[in-house]
């Protein structure tokens, strides 16, 4: 018999708090925070060993914001609170429902938060969702009333008695905050930061290790929030107007897979002369199904591709020469984030050097390396469970099972914790051979500008002009600084000098005069940053406290005590950002 969906007796009168797990994150503590697992996507698993060149940036808990935007009840979002802030929030405010979103790594924090809610608000209903919902026995190991797997929007709509068929409202939010590189905090410039756009969740490709695909049904399944290009275009226009943006970070596991929708969006962009830039995730074979001309016209500016590993047998890589694909994309100004796996079944200490060399040979702009980790809910986890090779929690803490440290199972050939050594080796080799991602990114942007600056279509020309704006000033300065930084490294020095000359040739004497001035400043900040990092400095996101319209209205009735939003000073594994490329 089908289980009845739970319904809250107060419906949309219930007061709701949605929260992420508490910080600080980049430190070792008893709640499972780990210094090597900061709340920063890039520094956590992409540029982690690039020192002062590492891209530091935080991303909001978009799942909470999506939920809040689609809940009619008074709803507050608390993002990145400290433990004290969380306790204060639940002590000083009456909530009927508290929802916590988390990944499995943060299990101990969720457990603690549930205990605190029971102690301070025994009548409150606790709802837990996100990847943690796939953990075995989760309903017996934390004290929550409901564990929600998959789409939380539909679940909450039913729980509160809302109309389930209503169109999905998209939150208006920037893709990142607190960006910092070479020791410089990047200012938020209106129109330059991308907005987040979430057209779908899940991916039907169903790769055996992919937890984001597994969370939304696995192979063959996905959920479209916007089915058509017309719906998506309309949402993008609203976001464009509200946030004054012209670029979108498309948080969709495999955006280009939905071909009809993507091509209709392109039509509408052209009809309405929208010169937007899109940052997307796409699997290689799907990407190859489009012509470069289509991708450029669609505004694809940055793409995250799963390269996985040579002969890795994933259907999404069938018949694709990934090195050629990366090079071609870059020649059109499209920045590439490649994603490679360390520890596939056939990797051994003997062949790992070749595995790394293959990944590095792609010379992508950014390269993510992750351990091959079976996360609960995935086919890989089920396979290892049947084989009896998963490690127990007493052998490996859940807090250490984040893909940048240890396998959570017994690998056939890589033993004695050597996986971390190989992972770090991959990051270092990529950095040593290909240089800082900042250099690679500038190189690709310049190629795009040189190729498209005189394009006959003003929409395309305009985008490249906008995209290339920092090249003749701050980025040229950054390349100047890098030439000084690498002056004793002949290989890098030659590459950087070539790029600097190319920038001077392209942008002329003003750039040639300004680059050393801004470059000197960047070099000074870079040296300070390296010193700060050597002293153990870590970076934490500030906390956010935001109410929806119904919660604000309730506040004005004076029936509840309210605190005002508090963006505080800095303090992600982001719960919502895919842990791996498509
Ligand atoms: S790894 Fe990429 S292609 Fe594979 S299922 Fe996940 S999102 Fe899809």
Coordinates of C-alpha atoms in Angstrom, one line a residue, residues 42 194-197 199 232 236 247-257 261-262 265 269 276-284 286-287 290 295-296 298-306 329 334-338 578 580-582:
X42 CA 37.4 25.7 -5.7
X194 CA 26.7 35.7 -12.5
X195 CA 23.3 34.8 -11.1
X196 CA 22.4 31.3 -10.2
X197 CA 20.0 29.5 -12.5
X199 CA 16.7 24.6 -14.7
X232 CA 13.6 29.2 -18.9
X236 CA 16.2 34.5 -16.9
X247 CA 25.7 36.0 -17.0
X248 CA 24.2 32.9 -15.4
X249 CA 25.9 30.0 -13.6
X250 CA 23.6 27.2 -14.7
X251 CA 23.4 24.8 -11.8
X252 CA 22.1 21.8 -13.9
X253 CA 24.0 18.6 -13.9
X254 CA 23.9 18.3 -17.7
X255 CA 22.3 21.4 -19.0
X256 CA 22.9 20.8 -22.7
X257 CA 21.4 17.3 -22.5
X261 CA 15.1 23.4 -24.4
X262 CA 18.7 24.6 -25.0
X265 CA 16.5 29.2 -25.4
X269 CA 18.1 34.9 -27.0
X276 CA 24.1 36.5 -22.1
X277 CA 27.0 34.4 -20.9
X278 CA 26.3 30.9 -19.6
X279 CA 28.5 28.8 -17.3
X280 CA 27.4 25.2 -17.6
X281 CA 28.0 21.6 -16.7
X282 CA 27.9 19.2 -19.6
X283 CA 29.1 15.7 -20.3
X284 CA 31.6 15.4 -23.2
X286 CA 26.5 15.8 -25.2
X287 CA 28.8 18.8 -25.7
X290 CA 26.6 20.9 -30.7
X295 CA 27.8 27.0 -28.3
X296 CA 29.2 30.4 -28.9
X298 CA 24.3 30.3 -26.9
X299 CA 26.8 32.3 -24.8
X300 CA 28.6 29.2 -23.4
X301 CA 31.6 30.8 -21.7
X302 CA 32.6 28.2 -19.2
X303 CA 32.0 24.5 -19.1
X304 CA 32.6 21.8 -16.4
X305 CA 33.3 18.4 -18.0
X306 CA 33.8 15.0 -16.4
X329 CA 36.6 24.8 -26.7
X334 CA 35.4 28.8 -23.6
X335 CA 37.0 28.1 -20.3
X336 CA 37.1 24.4 -19.3
X337 CA 37.0 22.9 -15.9
X338 CA 38.0 19.3 -16.3
X578 CA 27.6 18.9 -7.7
X580 CA 31.9 16.2 -9.7
X581 CA 31.7 17.4 -13.2
X582 CA 29.1 16.0 -15.6

